[in-house]
PDB file of C-alpha atoms in Angstrom:
ATOM      1  CA  MET A 299     -11.447  -5.679   6.556  1.00  0.00           C
ATOM      2  CA  PRO A 300     -14.348  -6.830   7.947  1.00  0.00           C
ATOM      3  CA  SER A 301     -16.996  -3.759   8.873  1.00  0.00           C
ATOM      4  CA  PHE A 302     -20.654  -2.873   9.499  1.00  0.00           C
ATOM      5  CA  LEU A 303     -23.111   0.218   9.087  1.00  0.00           C
ATOM      6  CA  ALA A 304     -23.640   2.680  12.041  1.00  0.00           C
ATOM      7  CA  HIS A 305     -27.494   3.361  12.553  1.00  0.00           C
ATOM      8  CA  ASP A 306     -26.751   6.611  10.682  1.00  0.00           C
ATOM      9  CA  GLY A 307     -25.898   4.734   7.387  1.00  0.00           C
ATOM     10  CA  THR A 308     -21.600   5.407   8.096  1.00  0.00           C
ATOM     11  CA  ARG A 309     -19.453   2.381   7.112  1.00  0.00           C
ATOM     12  CA  LEU A 310     -17.535   1.255  10.038  1.00  0.00           C
ATOM     13  CA  ALA A 311     -14.679  -1.280  10.334  1.00  0.00           C
ATOM     14  CA  TYR A 312     -13.085  -3.334  12.883  1.00  0.00           C
ATOM     15  CA  HIS A 313      -9.913  -5.885  13.117  1.00  0.00           C
ATOM     16  CA  VAL A 314     -10.406  -9.410  14.403  1.00  0.00           C
ATOM     17  CA  ALA A 315      -7.438 -11.083  16.182  1.00  0.00           C
ATOM     18  CA  GLY A 316      -7.304 -14.265  18.086  1.00  0.00           C
ATOM     19  CA  GLU A 317      -9.476 -16.938  19.148  1.00  0.00           C
ATOM     20  CA  GLY A 318     -11.879 -17.351  22.269  1.00  0.00           C
ATOM     21  CA  SER A 319     -14.702 -15.576  23.440  1.00  0.00           C
ATOM     22  CA  PRO A 320     -14.905 -12.131  21.684  1.00  0.00           C
ATOM     23  CA  LEU A 321     -13.835  -8.641  23.443  1.00  0.00           C
ATOM     24  CA  ILE A 322     -14.677  -5.243  22.095  1.00  0.00           C
ATOM     25  CA  CYS A 323     -11.650  -3.167  22.127  1.00  0.00           C
ATOM     26  CA  LEU A 324     -12.405   0.850  22.219  1.00  0.00           C
ATOM     27  CA  PRO A 325      -9.202   2.845  21.058  1.00  0.00           C
ATOM     28  CA  GLY A 326      -7.991   6.285  22.929  1.00  0.00           C
ATOM     29  CA  GLY A 327      -7.718   9.616  20.751  1.00  0.00           C
ATOM     30  CA  PRO A 328      -9.863   8.957  19.107  1.00  0.00           C
ATOM     31  CA  THR A 329      -7.936   7.468  16.481  1.00  0.00           C
ATOM     32  CA  ASP A 330      -7.603   4.011  14.573  1.00  0.00           C
ATOM     33  CA  SER A 331      -7.114   0.812  16.419  1.00  0.00           C
ATOM     34  CA  ALA A 332      -3.947  -0.210  15.252  1.00  0.00           C
ATOM     35  CA  TYR A 333      -1.588   0.997  18.031  1.00  0.00           C
ATOM     36  CA  LEU A 334      -3.466  -1.327  20.465  1.00  0.00           C
ATOM     37  CA  GLY A 335      -1.955  -4.137  18.533  1.00  0.00           C
ATOM     38  CA  ASP A 336      -2.293  -7.488  20.101  1.00  0.00           C
ATOM     39  CA  LEU A 337      -2.739  -5.683  23.328  1.00  0.00           C
ATOM     40  CA  GLY A 338       0.532  -7.480  24.401  1.00  0.00           C
ATOM     41  CA  GLY A 339      -0.779 -10.927  23.282  1.00  0.00           C
ATOM     42  CA  LEU A 340      -4.198 -10.990  24.705  1.00  0.00           C
ATOM     43  CA  SER A 341      -5.098 -12.334  21.660  1.00  0.00           C
ATOM     44  CA  ALA A 342      -4.072 -15.544  22.570  1.00  0.00           C
ATOM     45  CA  HIS A 343      -6.991 -15.619  25.677  1.00  0.00           C
ATOM     46  CA  ARG A 344      -9.754 -13.614  23.790  1.00  0.00           C
ATOM     47  CA  ARG A 345     -10.980 -12.655  20.109  1.00  0.00           C
ATOM     48  CA  LEU A 346     -10.159  -8.852  19.891  1.00  0.00           C
ATOM     49  CA  ILE A 347     -12.630  -6.972  18.224  1.00  0.00           C
ATOM     50  CA  ARG A 348     -10.870  -3.317  17.676  1.00  0.00           C
ATOM     51  CA  LEU A 349     -13.311  -1.014  16.218  1.00  0.00           C
ATOM     52  CA  ASP A 350     -12.073   1.812  14.249  1.00  0.00           C
ATOM     53  CA  PRO A 351     -13.808   4.936  15.477  1.00  0.00           C
ATOM     54  CA  ARG A 352     -15.847   6.760  12.651  1.00  0.00           C
ATOM     55  CA  GLY A 353     -13.457   8.837  10.605  1.00  0.00           C
ATOM     56  CA  THR A 354     -10.185   6.822  11.341  1.00  0.00           C
ATOM     57  CA  GLY A 355      -8.471   3.993   9.995  1.00  0.00           C
ATOM     58  CA  GLY A 356     -10.652   1.599   7.528  1.00  0.00           C
ATOM     59  CA  SER A 357     -13.820   3.794   8.971  1.00  0.00           C
ATOM     60  CA  ALA A 358     -15.783   5.936   6.553  1.00  0.00           C
ATOM     61  CA  THR A 359     -16.028   9.634   7.460  1.00  0.00           C
ATOM     62  CA  PRO A 360     -19.678  10.500   8.495  1.00  0.00           C
ATOM     63  CA  ARG A 361     -21.772  13.103   6.302  1.00  0.00           C
ATOM     64  CA  ASP A 362     -22.639  14.813   9.402  1.00  0.00           C
ATOM     65  CA  THR A 363     -18.928  15.629  11.340  1.00  0.00           C
ATOM     66  CA  SER A 364     -20.827  16.141  14.411  1.00  0.00           C
ATOM     67  CA  SER A 365     -21.344  12.802  15.018  1.00  0.00           C
ATOM     68  CA  TYR A 366     -17.518  12.675  16.272  1.00  0.00           C
ATOM     69  CA  ARG A 367     -18.737  13.411  19.572  1.00  0.00           C
ATOM     70  CA  CYS A 368     -18.345  11.058  22.087  1.00  0.00           C
ATOM     71  CA  ASP A 369     -21.750  10.440  23.486  1.00  0.00           C
ATOM     72  CA  ARG A 370     -23.209   9.834  19.835  1.00  0.00           C
ATOM     73  CA  MET A 371     -20.499   7.355  19.055  1.00  0.00           C
ATOM     74  CA  VAL A 372     -22.266   5.197  21.696  1.00  0.00           C
ATOM     75  CA  SER A 373     -24.918   4.058  19.113  1.00  0.00           C
ATOM     76  CA  ASP A 374     -21.684   3.061  16.717  1.00  0.00           C
ATOM     77  CA  VAL A 375     -20.727   0.595  19.822  1.00  0.00           C
ATOM     78  CA  GLU A 376     -24.310  -0.746  20.113  1.00  0.00           C
ATOM     79  CA  ALA A 377     -24.559  -1.328  16.243  1.00  0.00           C
ATOM     80  CA  LEU A 378     -20.937  -3.302  16.534  1.00  0.00           C
ATOM     81  CA  ARG A 379     -23.055  -5.500  19.132  1.00  0.00           C
ATOM     82  CA  GLU A 380     -25.809  -5.666  16.784  1.00  0.00           C
ATOM     83  CA  HIS A 381     -24.090  -6.801  13.724  1.00  0.00           C
ATOM     84  CA  LEU A 382     -22.004  -9.416  15.676  1.00  0.00           C
ATOM     85  CA  GLY A 383     -24.884 -10.886  17.041  1.00  0.00           C
ATOM     86  CA  LEU A 384     -24.018 -10.958  21.007  1.00  0.00           C
ATOM     87  CA  ASP A 385     -26.528 -10.228  23.443  1.00  0.00           C
ATOM     88  CA  ARG A 386     -23.986  -9.315  26.122  1.00  0.00           C
ATOM     89  CA  VAL A 387     -20.232  -7.862  25.132  1.00  0.00           C
ATOM     90  CA  ASP A 388     -16.979  -7.533  27.337  1.00  0.00           C
ATOM     91  CA  VAL A 389     -15.772  -4.206  26.511  1.00  0.00           C
ATOM     92  CA  LEU A 390     -11.712  -2.866  27.064  1.00  0.00           C
ATOM     93  CA  ALA A 391     -11.304   0.965  26.193  1.00  0.00           C
ATOM     94  CA  HIS A 392      -8.161   2.799  26.331  1.00  0.00           C
ATOM     95  CA  CYS A 393      -7.405   6.367  27.231  1.00  0.00           C
ATOM     96  CA  ALA A 394     -10.277   8.765  25.871  1.00  0.00           C
ATOM     97  CA  GLY A 395     -11.997   5.491  24.543  1.00  0.00           C
ATOM     98  CA  ALA A 396     -13.012   4.779  28.442  1.00  0.00           C
ATOM     99  CA  ASN A 397     -15.028   7.925  28.373  1.00  0.00           C
ATOM    100  CA  LEU A 398     -17.385   5.855  25.700  1.00  0.00           C
ATOM    101  CA  ALA A 399     -17.104   2.952  27.322  1.00  0.00           C
ATOM    102  CA  ALA A 400     -18.123   4.909  30.178  1.00  0.00           C
ATOM    103  CA  LEU A 401     -21.064   6.276  28.527  1.00  0.00           C
ATOM    104  CA  TYR A 402     -22.301   3.034  26.585  1.00  0.00           C
ATOM    105  CA  ALA A 403     -22.297   0.967  29.787  1.00  0.00           C
ATOM    106  CA  SER A 404     -24.486   3.739  31.657  1.00  0.00           C
ATOM    107  CA  ARG A 405     -27.175   3.796  28.255  1.00  0.00           C
ATOM    108  CA  HIS A 406     -26.646   0.413  27.632  1.00  0.00           C
ATOM    109  CA  PRO A 407     -25.810  -1.472  31.097  1.00  0.00           C
ATOM    110  CA  HIS A 408     -27.444  -4.846  30.324  1.00  0.00           C
ATOM    111  CA  ARG A 409     -25.452  -5.361  27.274  1.00  0.00           C
ATOM    112  CA  VAL A 410     -22.288  -5.423  29.372  1.00  0.00           C
ATOM    113  CA  GLY A 411     -20.760  -8.239  30.576  1.00  0.00           C
ATOM    114  CA  SER A 412     -17.508  -6.780  32.073  1.00  0.00           C
ATOM    115  CA  LEU A 413     -15.809  -4.001  31.522  1.00  0.00           C
ATOM    116  CA  ILE A 414     -11.880  -3.250  31.421  1.00  0.00           C
ATOM    117  CA  LEU A 415     -10.839   0.695  31.511  1.00  0.00           C
ATOM    118  CA  VAL A 416      -6.846   0.822  30.573  1.00  0.00           C
ATOM    119  CA  THR A 417      -5.214   4.315  31.610  1.00  0.00           C
ATOM    120  CA  PRO A 418      -8.730   5.867  31.471  1.00  0.00           C
ATOM    121  CA  SER A 419      -9.562   9.365  30.781  1.00  0.00           C
ATOM    122  CA  VAL A 420     -11.973  10.592  33.451  1.00  0.00           C
ATOM    123  CA  ARG A 421     -13.838  13.450  31.631  1.00  0.00           C
ATOM    124  CA  ALA A 422     -17.060  11.035  31.347  1.00  0.00           C
ATOM    125  CA  VAL A 423     -17.151  11.474  35.203  1.00  0.00           C
ATOM    126  CA  ASP A 424     -15.216  15.108  35.735  1.00  0.00           C
ATOM    127  CA  LEU A 425     -12.605  13.864  37.506  1.00  0.00           C
ATOM    128  CA  ALA A 426     -10.018  16.392  38.328  1.00  0.00           C
ATOM    129  CA  ILE A 427      -6.432  15.753  37.585  1.00  0.00           C
ATOM    130  CA  ASP A 428      -4.649  18.972  38.935  1.00  0.00           C
ATOM    131  CA  GLY A 429      -0.890  19.969  37.327  1.00  0.00           C
ATOM    132  CA  GLU A 430       0.847  19.032  40.911  1.00  0.00           C
ATOM    133  CA  LEU A 431      -0.376  15.478  40.714  1.00  0.00           C
ATOM    134  CA  ARG A 432       0.595  15.163  37.286  1.00  0.00           C
ATOM    135  CA  LEU A 433       4.049  16.349  38.226  1.00  0.00           C
ATOM    136  CA  ALA A 434       4.246  14.545  41.273  1.00  0.00           C
ATOM    137  CA  THR A 435       3.643  11.237  39.358  1.00  0.00           C
ATOM    138  CA  ALA A 436       6.365  12.526  36.574  1.00  0.00           C
ATOM    139  CA  ARG A 437       9.012  12.933  39.646  1.00  0.00           C
ATOM    140  CA  LEU A 438       8.799   9.167  39.844  1.00  0.00           C
ATOM    141  CA  ARG A 439      11.161   9.046  36.385  1.00  0.00           C
ATOM    142  CA  ALA A 440      13.878  11.663  37.944  1.00  0.00           C
ATOM    143  CA  GLY A 441      16.472   9.573  37.222  1.00  0.00           C
ATOM    144  CA  GLU A 442      16.327   9.058  33.531  1.00  0.00           C
ATOM    145  CA  PRO A 443      18.547  10.801  31.152  1.00  0.00           C
ATOM    146  CA  TRP A 444      15.919  12.654  29.354  1.00  0.00           C
ATOM    147  CA  PHE A 445      14.015  13.502  32.403  1.00  0.00           C
ATOM    148  CA  PRO A 446      15.251  17.303  32.837  1.00  0.00           C
ATOM    149  CA  GLU A 447      13.992  18.654  29.746  1.00  0.00           C
ATOM    150  CA  ALA A 448      10.765  16.390  29.402  1.00  0.00           C
ATOM    151  CA  TYR A 449       9.925  17.561  33.319  1.00  0.00           C
ATOM    152  CA  ALA A 450      10.559  21.475  32.183  1.00  0.00           C
ATOM    153  CA  ALA A 451       8.243  21.037  29.135  1.00  0.00           C
ATOM    154  CA  LEU A 452       5.686  19.295  31.840  1.00  0.00           C
ATOM    155  CA  GLU A 453       5.841  22.150  33.979  1.00  0.00           C
ATOM    156  CA  GLU A 454       4.910  24.795  30.911  1.00  0.00           C
ATOM    157  CA  ILE A 455       2.095  22.392  30.266  1.00  0.00           C
ATOM    158  CA  ALA A 456       0.793  22.454  33.913  1.00  0.00           C
ATOM    159  CA  ALA A 457       1.061  26.031  34.047  1.00  0.00           C
ATOM    160  CA  GLY A 458      -1.000  26.323  30.961  1.00  0.00           C
ATOM    161  CA  ARG A 459       1.685  27.508  28.735  1.00  0.00           C
ATOM    162  CA  ALA A 460       1.888  24.135  26.346  1.00  0.00           C
ATOM    163  CA  THR A 461       2.984  24.490  22.733  1.00  0.00           C
ATOM    164  CA  ASP A 462       3.204  21.895  20.424  1.00  0.00           C
ATOM    165  CA  ASP A 463       7.116  21.630  20.969  1.00  0.00           C
ATOM    166  CA  ALA A 464       6.065  20.803  24.919  1.00  0.00           C
ATOM    167  CA  TRP A 465       3.632  18.042  23.901  1.00  0.00           C
ATOM    168  CA  GLN A 466       6.785  16.420  21.970  1.00  0.00           C
ATOM    169  CA  ALA A 467       8.942  16.956  24.528  1.00  0.00           C
ATOM    170  CA  VAL A 468       7.157  15.142  27.410  1.00  0.00           C
ATOM    171  CA  ALA A 469       6.034  12.032  25.155  1.00  0.00           C
ATOM    172  CA  PRO A 470       9.104  10.064  27.161  1.00  0.00           C
ATOM    173  CA  PHE A 471       6.408   9.794  30.671  1.00  0.00           C
ATOM    174  CA  SER A 472       3.927   8.138  28.718  1.00  0.00           C
ATOM    175  CA  TYR A 473       5.959   4.957  28.259  1.00  0.00           C
ATOM    176  CA  GLY A 474       7.700   2.922  31.334  1.00  0.00           C
ATOM    177  CA  ARG A 475      10.853   2.688  28.789  1.00  0.00           C
ATOM    178  CA  TRP A 476      11.426   5.429  26.223  1.00  0.00           C
ATOM    179  CA  ASP A 477      13.734   2.995  23.656  1.00  0.00           C
ATOM    180  CA  ALA A 478      13.317   3.042  20.061  1.00  0.00           C
ATOM    181  CA  ALA A 479       9.643   0.425  20.375  1.00  0.00           C
ATOM    182  CA  ALA A 480       8.622   3.619  22.514  1.00  0.00           C
ATOM    183  CA  ARG A 481       9.507   6.297  20.020  1.00  0.00           C
ATOM    184  CA  ALA A 482       8.096   4.252  17.161  1.00  0.00           C
ATOM    185  CA  HIS A 483       5.172   3.654  18.924  1.00  0.00           C
ATOM    186  CA  GLN A 484       4.567   7.535  19.817  1.00  0.00           C
ATOM    187  CA  ALA A 485       5.621   8.123  16.107  1.00  0.00           C
ATOM    188  CA  ALA A 486       3.030   6.306  14.797  1.00  0.00           C
ATOM    189  CA  GLY A 487       0.375   7.698  16.747  1.00  0.00           C
ATOM    190  CA  ASP A 488       1.308  11.482  16.264  1.00  0.00           C
ATOM    191  CA  GLU A 489       0.714  10.161  12.162  1.00  0.00           C
ATOM    192  CA  ARG A 490      -2.797   8.584  12.552  1.00  0.00           C
ATOM    193  CA  LEU A 491      -4.300  11.989  15.037  1.00  0.00           C
ATOM    194  CA  ASP A 492      -7.024  14.077  13.020  1.00  0.00           C
ATOM    195  CA  PRO A 493      -7.559  16.925  14.633  1.00  0.00           C
ATOM    196  CA  GLU A 494     -10.865  17.545  13.481  1.00  0.00           C
ATOM    197  CA  VAL A 495     -12.050  14.089  14.631  1.00  0.00           C
ATOM    198  CA  VAL A 496     -10.374  15.186  18.344  1.00  0.00           C
ATOM    199  CA  ALA A 497     -11.435  18.201  18.936  1.00  0.00           C
ATOM    200  CA  ALA A 498     -15.414  17.220  17.931  1.00  0.00           C
ATOM    201  CA  TYR A 499     -15.015  14.251  20.622  1.00  0.00           C
ATOM    202  CA  GLY A 500     -15.082  16.001  23.067  1.00  0.00           C
ATOM    203  CA  ALA A 501     -17.482  19.354  22.225  1.00  0.00           C
ATOM    204  CA  PRO A 502     -19.973  20.731  24.317  1.00  0.00           C
ATOM    205  CA  GLY A 503     -22.949  18.539  25.011  1.00  0.00           C
ATOM    206  CA  ALA A 504     -20.647  15.632  25.238  1.00  0.00           C
ATOM    207  CA  PHE A 505     -20.582  14.844  28.699  1.00  0.00           C
ATOM    208  CA  ASP A 506     -23.110  14.559  31.488  1.00  0.00           C
ATOM    209  CA  PRO A 507     -20.862  13.588  34.171  1.00  0.00           C
ATOM    210  CA  ALA A 508     -23.828  13.922  36.775  1.00  0.00           C
ATOM    211  CA  ALA A 509     -26.219  11.634  35.030  1.00  0.00           C
ATOM    212  CA  THR A 510     -23.204   9.299  33.927  1.00  0.00           C
ATOM    213  CA  ARG A 511     -22.115   9.049  37.745  1.00  0.00           C
ATOM    214  CA  ALA A 512     -25.404   8.080  38.442  1.00  0.00           C
ATOM    215  CA  ALA A 513     -25.903   5.757  36.196  1.00  0.00           C
ATOM    216  CA  LEU A 514     -22.125   3.964  36.755  1.00  0.00           C
ATOM    217  CA  ALA A 515     -23.203   3.432  40.813  1.00  0.00           C
ATOM    218  CA  ALA A 516     -26.121   1.301  39.499  1.00  0.00           C
ATOM    219  CA  PHE A 517     -23.920  -0.827  37.225  1.00  0.00           C
ATOM    220  CA  THR A 518     -23.266  -4.142  38.407  1.00  0.00           C
ATOM    221  CA  SER A 519     -21.100  -5.813  35.765  1.00  0.00           C
ATOM    222  CA  PRO A 520     -17.188  -6.157  36.886  1.00  0.00           C
ATOM    223  CA  VAL A 521     -15.103  -3.703  35.965  1.00  0.00           C
ATOM    224  CA  LEU A 522     -11.084  -3.576  35.706  1.00  0.00           C
ATOM    225  CA  LEU A 523      -9.665  -0.098  35.704  1.00  0.00           C
ATOM    226  CA  LEU A 524      -5.815  -0.385  35.045  1.00  0.00           C
ATOM    227  CA  ALA A 525      -3.302   2.451  36.088  1.00  0.00           C
ATOM    228  CA  GLY A 526       0.431   2.699  35.247  1.00  0.00           C
ATOM    229  CA  GLU A 527       2.401   3.403  38.111  1.00  0.00           C
ATOM    230  CA  VAL A 528       4.390   6.206  36.660  1.00  0.00           C
ATOM    231  CA  ASP A 529       1.550   7.575  33.993  1.00  0.00           C
ATOM    232  CA  PRO A 530       1.165  11.232  34.685  1.00  0.00           C
ATOM    233  CA  GLY A 531      -1.739  11.028  31.966  1.00  0.00           C
ATOM    234  CA  ALA A 532      -4.050   8.804  34.352  1.00  0.00           C
ATOM    235  CA  PRO A 533      -2.391   9.026  37.835  1.00  0.00           C
ATOM    236  CA  PRO A 534      -2.990   6.120  39.558  1.00  0.00           C
ATOM    237  CA  ALA A 535      -4.993   7.924  42.332  1.00  0.00           C
ATOM    238  CA  VAL A 536      -7.126   9.749  40.071  1.00  0.00           C
ATOM    239  CA  VAL A 537      -8.003   6.219  38.527  1.00  0.00           C
ATOM    240  CA  ALA A 538      -8.518   5.003  42.027  1.00  0.00           C
ATOM    241  CA  GLU A 539     -11.255   7.837  42.445  1.00  0.00           C
ATOM    242  CA  PHE A 540     -12.572   6.636  39.362  1.00  0.00           C
ATOM    243  CA  ALA A 541     -13.156   3.177  40.587  1.00  0.00           C
ATOM    244  CA  ALA A 542     -14.594   4.386  43.901  1.00  0.00           C
ATOM    245  CA  LEU A 543     -17.614   5.265  41.522  1.00  0.00           C
ATOM    246  CA  LEU A 544     -18.797   1.758  40.619  1.00  0.00           C
ATOM    247  CA  PRO A 545     -19.906  -0.845  42.684  1.00  0.00           C
ATOM    248  CA  ARG A 546     -17.844  -3.964  41.592  1.00  0.00           C
ATOM    249  CA  ALA A 547     -15.090  -2.174  40.495  1.00  0.00           C
ATOM    250  CA  GLU A 548     -11.415  -3.796  41.195  1.00  0.00           C
ATOM    251  CA  LEU A 549      -8.112  -1.578  40.767  1.00  0.00           C
ATOM    252  CA  VAL A 550      -5.041  -2.463  39.450  1.00  0.00           C
ATOM    253  CA  VAL A 551      -1.967  -0.494  39.594  1.00  0.00           C
ATOM    254  CA  GLN A 552       1.232  -1.845  37.076  1.00  0.00           C
ATOM    255  CA  LYS A 553       4.224  -1.309  38.394  1.00  0.00           C
ATOM    256  CA  GLY A 554       6.554   1.042  36.187  1.00  0.00           C
ATOM    257  CA  ALA A 555       4.164   1.560  33.386  1.00  0.00           C
ATOM    258  CA  GLY A 556       3.016   4.409  31.713  1.00  0.00           C
ATOM    259  CA  HIS A 557      -0.204   5.260  29.796  1.00  0.00           C
ATOM    260  CA  TYR A 558       0.195   1.848  27.145  1.00  0.00           C
ATOM    261  CA  PRO A 559       1.135  -0.634  30.086  1.00  0.00           C
ATOM    262  CA  TRP A 560       0.919  -3.570  27.646  1.00  0.00           C
ATOM    263  CA  LEU A 561       3.829  -2.325  25.701  1.00  0.00           C
ATOM    264  CA  ASP A 562       5.549  -2.075  28.808  1.00  0.00           C
ATOM    265  CA  ASP A 563       5.336  -5.352  30.581  1.00  0.00           C
ATOM    266  CA  PRO A 564       3.072  -7.834  28.248  1.00  0.00           C
ATOM    267  CA  ASP A 565       2.724 -10.551  30.555  1.00  0.00           C
ATOM    268  CA  ARG A 566       1.799  -8.802  33.563  1.00  0.00           C
ATOM    269  CA  PHE A 567      -0.896  -6.833  31.538  1.00  0.00           C
ATOM    270  CA  VAL A 568      -2.081  -9.724  30.048  1.00  0.00           C
ATOM    271  CA  ALA A 569      -2.455 -11.670  33.413  1.00  0.00           C
ATOM    272  CA  SER A 570      -4.531  -8.529  34.964  1.00  0.00           C
ATOM    273  CA  THR A 571      -7.003  -8.085  32.156  1.00  0.00           C
ATOM    274  CA  ARG A 572      -7.337 -11.777  30.972  1.00  0.00           C
TER     275      ARG A 572
END
């Protein structure tokens, strides 16, 4: 797979799929980018450049593991842009990757042509997602056979009594259809997560929400925020609050979608993002 050197000398890997103008894709987790696949067929319209964050996938483990912190990974995105020889880049980010994309756009606004934030984490801008909102979103799935067990586990998490078993039990809420493909996708994601990388990503000092909000308020490139209608991880109401922070933002709520909307309805996802 192709690779490049980050500014601190760490070798980082990326994956290329499709044709057309390049679109840098930042995964959540942070974990390797394999779970993004071809984003529901978006590779038929854009050349997807999927970055494996440092310490994940094909990317090397850095000497300084504090460089896993989100704000320090901004320079990795900039190094990728330089490596690709692009003056401006379009960026798509999923979940926790949206924090990195927001910080990159804040620090290098003139380098971003457009931004797509898919079921985004909102830590970088310090928006609150309270337990009742998550529960209310989850109740949209009350007719599903797995709902009683999953909802009871989500109530425990919302009450501050999270356990590993509870997190496993709520997995169906992340998918619009809890079928065999969703189960396989979830299991593969669990195997790829490195707790050290995840913990360091949001370590103290990673985020300065006031500064990020101020920078995004002056960010003039177009931004698409895509929420899943039934996603308690990034409820549409909070994604709408995120959109309100940006002067040229459009909000799309994908009907029936969970946290991975390109899996739930690929055609609709591609129509929205392309």
